[in-house]
Amino acid sequence: MRARRRIALAAVALLAALTTGCSAPFDPAAWTLEPIPYTPRGMKATDVSYAQAALAPDGSGGFWGVSSTTWLHVGAEAETLAHVNVAVDSPGSQPALLAPLSATELLTADRNALTRGHSPLGVLETGDMSWREVPSVLDDDGIASITGIAADGRDVLVGLLRPAARGTTGPLALEVVRIGLDDGSRALLHTETISVASAEQGRFAATTATGVLSDGTVLLTTPNGLSLLAADGSVLDRIPSDEPVPLLAIGPDDQILWWGHPAGSAGTPSHPPAAFQVRGGSAEARTSIETASKCADGRRLQFMSAAGGLLRETARLPFLCGARAAIWTGSSWVVSIGGEGDGVLVRVTPPKKAG
């Protein structure tokens, strides 16, 4: 935490004021990117610090962010509502994953390996920051790693990675299970193989993300690609990808924000990159956004549609290629970029009119 304090202090020293920054006229047909300032506890406002590894909307236009054991709650008007460090040894203290459950509850999970006797998946009451464990994650005495979570009403969709064979490092078997929070039910929804080796002791190195659309179909993104699943888990459509750390967020009207790396010509015809503009923020924050928007390796944020049971690209976003997490909250997207010294929370607002 000393390193973070030094980084934050350096950022504040460099940040004389959060200026308007952009002298170009506002373009209503372009996407608008704005650094979001927040106030670390006992310090002045800043818009550059460490990246948030996970984000979740708070139901009131604001959002929660988590990086290691540091929790951040930013309101709809960019006011800092909470910025706290929790004890490392407290239950649910180190979630690498967040998902909104209700206006006062968040699903939390870390990616550590788990067994039948212990679950790092729980529900956090945001009012008093109390945490309760969700049982029934595993149905045996084996070992697995939680790799993605999502809420569907009072059900939880959990991605579990297991070694294909005990004592090996890959390939991995992905299971998506549906767990009822109220009745403790557990049902296997989907399985597939992921050929990614383990990188850390006790953890399987692959990331997935899951979301539920308004018609009950399920989106699943893995290092294999983006899949659309029927309510019973069968695959309706898939776009292959070789992105090891995919990102997924769902916005209004079932807009799908996906960060992937489509393999070959799979998917629908490409769209021209959308126009964008950066407004406000410090020089350091704007530099971080510029650095994160050099999309030279094919990986990119893009909007997808799942209408009619088919996945297709509807817009290509040539910015924030290094996104770490993204959500929709209020009337805009919030995207986390950067790392320990150049982390920025970026408010991404759609064009006010078609270009």
PDB file of N, CA and C in Angstrom, residues 183-244:
ATOM      1  N   ASP A 183     -32.649 -21.028  -2.798  1.00  0.00           N
ATOM      2  CA  ASP A 183     -32.966 -22.440  -2.558  1.00  0.00           C
ATOM      3  C   ASP A 183     -31.747 -23.348  -2.599  1.00  0.00           C
ATOM      4  N   GLY A 184     -30.557 -22.802  -2.904  1.00  0.00           N
ATOM      5  CA  GLY A 184     -29.344 -23.619  -2.914  1.00  0.00           C
ATOM      6  C   GLY A 184     -29.252 -24.582  -4.082  1.00  0.00           C
ATOM      7  N   SER A 185     -30.103 -24.435  -5.073  1.00  0.00           N
ATOM      8  CA  SER A 185     -30.076 -25.337  -6.222  1.00  0.00           C
ATOM      9  C   SER A 185     -28.799 -25.142  -7.022  1.00  0.00           C
ATOM     10  N   ARG A 186     -28.404 -26.176  -7.758  1.00  0.00           N
ATOM     11  CA  ARG A 186     -27.204 -26.124  -8.589  1.00  0.00           C
ATOM     12  C   ARG A 186     -27.456 -26.912  -9.857  1.00  0.00           C
ATOM     13  N   ALA A 187     -27.206 -26.290 -11.022  1.00  0.00           N
ATOM     14  CA  ALA A 187     -27.411 -26.961 -12.297  1.00  0.00           C
ATOM     15  C   ALA A 187     -26.258 -26.631 -13.226  1.00  0.00           C
ATOM     16  N   LEU A 188     -25.744 -27.626 -13.921  1.00  0.00           N
ATOM     17  CA  LEU A 188     -24.681 -27.428 -14.902  1.00  0.00           C
ATOM     18  C   LEU A 188     -25.298 -26.904 -16.186  1.00  0.00           C
ATOM     19  N   LEU A 189     -24.858 -25.724 -16.638  1.00  0.00           N
ATOM     20  CA  LEU A 189     -25.442 -25.085 -17.808  1.00  0.00           C
ATOM     21  C   LEU A 189     -24.655 -25.369 -19.075  1.00  0.00           C
ATOM     22  N   HIS A 190     -23.309 -25.352 -18.985  1.00  0.00           N
ATOM     23  CA  HIS A 190     -22.502 -25.426 -20.202  1.00  0.00           C
ATOM     24  C   HIS A 190     -21.103 -25.917 -19.848  1.00  0.00           C
ATOM     25  N   THR A 191     -20.464 -26.639 -20.765  1.00  0.00           N
ATOM     26  CA  THR A 191     -19.079 -27.071 -20.598  1.00  0.00           C
ATOM     27  C   THR A 191     -18.331 -26.865 -21.908  1.00  0.00           C
ATOM     28  N   GLU A 192     -17.033 -26.590 -21.814  1.00  0.00           N
ATOM     29  CA  GLU A 192     -16.167 -26.565 -22.984  1.00  0.00           C
ATOM     30  C   GLU A 192     -14.720 -26.675 -22.515  1.00  0.00           C
ATOM     31  N   THR A 193     -13.831 -27.015 -23.426  1.00  0.00           N
ATOM     32  CA  THR A 193     -12.412 -27.163 -23.123  1.00  0.00           C
ATOM     33  C   THR A 193     -11.662 -25.900 -23.512  1.00  0.00           C
ATOM     34  N   ILE A 194     -10.757 -25.453 -22.624  1.00  0.00           N
ATOM     35  CA  ILE A 194      -9.935 -24.281 -22.884  1.00  0.00           C
ATOM     36  C   ILE A 194      -8.476 -24.701 -22.787  1.00  0.00           C
ATOM     37  N   SER A 195      -7.739 -24.505 -23.846  1.00  0.00           N
ATOM     38  CA  SER A 195      -6.339 -24.926 -23.887  1.00  0.00           C
ATOM     39  C   SER A 195      -5.425 -23.805 -23.410  1.00  0.00           C
ATOM     40  N   VAL A 196      -5.459 -23.559 -22.108  1.00  0.00           N
ATOM     41  CA  VAL A 196      -4.612 -22.558 -21.484  1.00  0.00           C
ATOM     42  C   VAL A 196      -3.933 -23.205 -20.296  1.00  0.00           C
ATOM     43  N   ALA A 197      -2.616 -23.046 -20.213  1.00  0.00           N
ATOM     44  CA  ALA A 197      -1.868 -23.678 -19.128  1.00  0.00           C
ATOM     45  C   ALA A 197      -1.954 -22.856 -17.855  1.00  0.00           C
ATOM     46  N   SER A 198      -1.724 -23.499 -16.727  1.00  0.00           N
ATOM     47  CA  SER A 198      -1.712 -22.806 -15.440  1.00  0.00           C
ATOM     48  C   SER A 198      -0.451 -21.979 -15.319  1.00  0.00           C
ATOM     49  N   ALA A 199      -0.590 -20.733 -14.826  1.00  0.00           N
ATOM     50  CA  ALA A 199       0.558 -19.835 -14.691  1.00  0.00           C
ATOM     51  C   ALA A 199       0.970 -19.637 -13.239  1.00  0.00           C
ATOM     52  N   GLU A 200       0.085 -19.924 -12.313  1.00  0.00           N
ATOM     53  CA  GLU A 200       0.378 -19.702 -10.908  1.00  0.00           C
ATOM     54  C   GLU A 200      -0.045 -20.916 -10.094  1.00  0.00           C
ATOM     55  N   GLN A 201       0.687 -21.147  -9.023  1.00  0.00           N
ATOM     56  CA  GLN A 201       0.334 -22.242  -8.134  1.00  0.00           C
ATOM     57  C   GLN A 201      -1.055 -22.013  -7.544  1.00  0.00           C
ATOM     58  N   GLY A 202      -1.944 -22.983  -7.682  1.00  0.00           N
ATOM     59  CA  GLY A 202      -3.272 -22.887  -7.095  1.00  0.00           C
ATOM     60  C   GLY A 202      -4.227 -22.019  -7.870  1.00  0.00           C
ATOM     61  N   ARG A 203      -3.850 -21.628  -9.100  1.00  0.00           N
ATOM     62  CA  ARG A 203      -4.755 -20.800  -9.894  1.00  0.00           C
ATOM     63  C   ARG A 203      -4.616 -21.166 -11.362  1.00  0.00           C
ATOM     64  N   PHE A 204      -5.722 -21.202 -12.071  1.00  0.00           N
ATOM     65  CA  PHE A 204      -5.711 -21.560 -13.473  1.00  0.00           C
ATOM     66  C   PHE A 204      -5.817 -20.296 -14.306  1.00  0.00           C
ATOM     67  N   ALA A 205      -4.893 -20.116 -15.222  1.00  0.00           N
ATOM     68  CA  ALA A 205      -4.744 -18.839 -15.913  1.00  0.00           C
ATOM     69  C   ALA A 205      -5.648 -18.744 -17.134  1.00  0.00           C
ATOM     70  N   ALA A 206      -6.887 -18.476 -16.917  1.00  0.00           N
ATOM     71  CA  ALA A 206      -7.818 -18.173 -18.000  1.00  0.00           C
ATOM     72  C   ALA A 206      -8.937 -17.324 -17.412  1.00  0.00           C
ATOM     73  N   THR A 207      -9.453 -16.420 -18.216  1.00  0.00           N
ATOM     74  CA  THR A 207     -10.499 -15.516 -17.774  1.00  0.00           C
ATOM     75  C   THR A 207     -11.747 -15.726 -18.622  1.00  0.00           C
ATOM     76  N   THR A 208     -12.903 -15.685 -17.989  1.00  0.00           N
ATOM     77  CA  THR A 208     -14.167 -15.728 -18.709  1.00  0.00           C
ATOM     78  C   THR A 208     -15.063 -14.622 -18.159  1.00  0.00           C
ATOM     79  N   ALA A 209     -16.105 -14.300 -18.899  1.00  0.00           N
ATOM     80  CA  ALA A 209     -17.106 -13.349 -18.424  1.00  0.00           C
ATOM     81  C   ALA A 209     -18.459 -13.807 -18.942  1.00  0.00           C
ATOM     82  N   THR A 210     -19.486 -13.564 -18.150  1.00  0.00           N
ATOM     83  CA  THR A 210     -20.822 -14.040 -18.466  1.00  0.00           C
ATOM     84  C   THR A 210     -21.825 -12.913 -18.263  1.00  0.00           C
ATOM     85  N   GLY A 211     -22.870 -12.903 -19.081  1.00  0.00           N
ATOM     86  CA  GLY A 211     -23.941 -11.938 -18.931  1.00  0.00           C
ATOM     87  C   GLY A 211     -25.241 -12.532 -19.441  1.00  0.00           C
ATOM     88  N   VAL A 212     -26.355 -12.001 -18.976  1.00  0.00           N
ATOM     89  CA  VAL A 212     -27.673 -12.502 -19.363  1.00  0.00           C
ATOM     90  C   VAL A 212     -28.432 -11.396 -20.070  1.00  0.00           C
ATOM     91  N   LEU A 213     -28.966 -11.690 -21.252  1.00  0.00           N
ATOM     92  CA  LEU A 213     -29.733 -10.724 -22.018  1.00  0.00           C
ATOM     93  C   LEU A 213     -31.204 -10.749 -21.592  1.00  0.00           C
ATOM     94  N   SER A 214     -31.957  -9.780 -22.061  1.00  0.00           N
ATOM     95  CA  SER A 214     -33.339  -9.630 -21.609  1.00  0.00           C
ATOM     96  C   SER A 214     -34.222 -10.806 -21.979  1.00  0.00           C
ATOM     97  N   ASP A 215     -33.871 -11.553 -23.031  1.00  0.00           N
ATOM     98  CA  ASP A 215     -34.688 -12.696 -23.428  1.00  0.00           C
ATOM     99  C   ASP A 215     -34.257 -13.992 -22.753  1.00  0.00           C
ATOM    100  N   GLY A 216     -33.309 -13.909 -21.823  1.00  0.00           N
ATOM    101  CA  GLY A 216     -32.867 -15.084 -21.087  1.00  0.00           C
ATOM    102  C   GLY A 216     -31.686 -15.795 -21.708  1.00  0.00           C
ATOM    103  N   THR A 217     -31.285 -15.420 -22.913  1.00  0.00           N
ATOM    104  CA  THR A 217     -30.093 -16.026 -23.490  1.00  0.00           C
ATOM    105  C   THR A 217     -28.857 -15.540 -22.732  1.00  0.00           C
ATOM    106  N   VAL A 218     -27.802 -16.350 -22.790  1.00  0.00           N
ATOM    107  CA  VAL A 218     -26.607 -16.111 -21.985  1.00  0.00           C
ATOM    108  C   VAL A 218     -25.423 -15.838 -22.904  1.00  0.00           C
ATOM    109  N   LEU A 219     -24.680 -14.799 -22.582  1.00  0.00           N
ATOM    110  CA  LEU A 219     -23.437 -14.504 -23.284  1.00  0.00           C
ATOM    111  C   LEU A 219     -22.280 -15.055 -22.475  1.00  0.00           C
ATOM    112  N   LEU A 220     -21.351 -15.683 -23.149  1.00  0.00           N
ATOM    113  CA  LEU A 220     -20.169 -16.238 -22.501  1.00  0.00           C
ATOM    114  C   LEU A 220     -18.964 -15.916 -23.360  1.00  0.00           C
ATOM    115  N   THR A 221     -17.987 -15.229 -22.787  1.00  0.00           N
ATOM    116  CA  THR A 221     -16.755 -14.975 -23.514  1.00  0.00           C
ATOM    117  C   THR A 221     -15.599 -15.639 -22.778  1.00  0.00           C
ATOM    118  N   THR A 222     -14.793 -16.352 -23.535  1.00  0.00           N
ATOM    119  CA  THR A 222     -13.663 -17.118 -23.016  1.00  0.00           C
ATOM    120  C   THR A 222     -12.495 -16.920 -23.971  1.00  0.00           C
ATOM    121  N   PRO A 223     -11.316 -17.472 -23.666  1.00  0.00           N
ATOM    122  CA  PRO A 223     -10.226 -17.423 -24.644  1.00  0.00           C
ATOM    123  C   PRO A 223     -10.558 -18.137 -25.956  1.00  0.00           C
ATOM    124  N   ASN A 224     -11.658 -18.898 -25.993  1.00  0.00           N
ATOM    125  CA  ASN A 224     -12.095 -19.525 -27.247  1.00  0.00           C
ATOM    126  C   ASN A 224     -12.886 -18.576 -28.132  1.00  0.00           C
ATOM    127  N   GLY A 225     -13.541 -17.580 -27.526  1.00  0.00           N
ATOM    128  CA  GLY A 225     -14.357 -16.668 -28.308  1.00  0.00           C
ATOM    129  C   GLY A 225     -15.587 -16.220 -27.552  1.00  0.00           C
ATOM    130  N   LEU A 226     -16.499 -15.569 -28.266  1.00  0.00           N
ATOM    131  CA  LEU A 226     -17.761 -15.084 -27.720  1.00  0.00           C
ATOM    132  C   LEU A 226     -18.878 -16.015 -28.151  1.00  0.00           C
ATOM    133  N   SER A 227     -19.626 -16.547 -27.178  1.00  0.00           N
ATOM    134  CA  SER A 227     -20.701 -17.496 -27.464  1.00  0.00           C
ATOM    135  C   SER A 227     -22.029 -16.956 -26.973  1.00  0.00           C
ATOM    136  N   LEU A 228     -23.072 -17.285 -27.711  1.00  0.00           N
ATOM    137  CA  LEU A 228     -24.448 -17.004 -27.309  1.00  0.00           C
ATOM    138  C   LEU A 228     -25.090 -18.334 -26.986  1.00  0.00           C
ATOM    139  N   LEU A 229     -25.553 -18.477 -25.746  1.00  0.00           N
ATOM    140  CA  LEU A 229     -26.127 -19.726 -25.270  1.00  0.00           C
ATOM    141  C   LEU A 229     -27.620 -19.576 -25.062  1.00  0.00           C
ATOM    142  N   ALA A 230     -28.360 -20.605 -25.410  1.00  0.00           N
ATOM    143  CA  ALA A 230     -29.776 -20.651 -25.067  1.00  0.00           C
ATOM    144  C   ALA A 230     -29.916 -20.841 -23.563  1.00  0.00           C
ATOM    145  N   ALA A 231     -31.113 -20.679 -23.055  1.00  0.00           N
ATOM    146  CA  ALA A 231     -31.342 -20.811 -21.614  1.00  0.00           C
ATOM    147  C   ALA A 231     -30.956 -22.185 -21.093  1.00  0.00           C
ATOM    148  N   ASP A 232     -30.982 -23.216 -21.983  1.00  0.00           N
ATOM    149  CA  ASP A 232     -30.605 -24.556 -21.554  1.00  0.00           C
ATOM    150  C   ASP A 232     -29.111 -24.832 -21.732  1.00  0.00           C
ATOM    151  N   GLY A 233     -28.343 -23.826 -22.176  1.00  0.00           N
ATOM    152  CA  GLY A 233     -26.898 -23.985 -22.302  1.00  0.00           C
ATOM    153  C   GLY A 233     -26.408 -24.360 -23.679  1.00  0.00           C
ATOM    154  N   SER A 234     -27.295 -24.688 -24.600  1.00  0.00           N
ATOM    155  CA  SER A 234     -26.862 -25.046 -25.945  1.00  0.00           C
ATOM    156  C   SER A 234     -26.335 -23.808 -26.674  1.00  0.00           C
ATOM    157  N   VAL A 235     -25.358 -24.013 -27.560  1.00  0.00           N
ATOM    158  CA  VAL A 235     -24.718 -22.912 -28.260  1.00  0.00           C
ATOM    159  C   VAL A 235     -25.551 -22.507 -29.470  1.00  0.00           C
ATOM    160  N   LEU A 236     -25.999 -21.244 -29.477  1.00  0.00           N
ATOM    161  CA  LEU A 236     -26.755 -20.714 -30.609  1.00  0.00           C
ATOM    162  C   LEU A 236     -25.835 -20.134 -31.671  1.00  0.00           C
ATOM    163  N   ASP A 237     -24.763 -19.467 -31.230  1.00  0.00           N
ATOM    164  CA  ASP A 237     -23.821 -18.868 -32.170  1.00  0.00           C
ATOM    165  C   ASP A 237     -22.513 -18.626 -31.435  1.00  0.00           C
ATOM    166  N   ARG A 238     -21.416 -18.533 -32.205  1.00  0.00           N
ATOM    167  CA  ARG A 238     -20.101 -18.284 -31.604  1.00  0.00           C
ATOM    168  C   ARG A 238     -19.216 -17.555 -32.597  1.00  0.00           C
ATOM    169  N   ILE A 239     -18.439 -16.590 -32.083  1.00  0.00           N
ATOM    170  CA  ILE A 239     -17.402 -15.934 -32.859  1.00  0.00           C
ATOM    171  C   ILE A 239     -16.060 -16.336 -32.254  1.00  0.00           C
ATOM    172  N   PRO A 240     -15.238 -17.085 -32.980  1.00  0.00           N
ATOM    173  CA  PRO A 240     -13.940 -17.505 -32.442  1.00  0.00           C
ATOM    174  C   PRO A 240     -13.046 -16.308 -32.158  1.00  0.00           C
ATOM    175  N   SER A 241     -12.206 -16.435 -31.137  1.00  0.00           N
ATOM    176  CA  SER A 241     -11.277 -15.379 -30.763  1.00  0.00           C
ATOM    177  C   SER A 241     -10.083 -16.017 -30.088  1.00  0.00           C
ATOM    178  N   ASP A 242      -8.944 -15.332 -30.138  1.00  0.00           N
ATOM    179  CA  ASP A 242      -7.769 -15.828 -29.420  1.00  0.00           C
ATOM    180  C   ASP A 242      -7.298 -14.819 -28.385  1.00  0.00           C
ATOM    181  N   GLU A 243      -8.237 -14.085 -27.788  1.00  0.00           N
ATOM    182  CA  GLU A 243      -7.929 -13.128 -26.729  1.00  0.00           C
ATOM    183  C   GLU A 243      -7.919 -13.850 -25.378  1.00  0.00           C
ATOM    184  N   PRO A 244      -6.758 -13.942 -24.692  1.00  0.00           N
ATOM    185  CA  PRO A 244      -6.705 -14.701 -23.440  1.00  0.00           C
ATOM    186  C   PRO A 244      -7.438 -14.050 -22.281  1.00  0.00           C
TER     187      PRO A 244
END
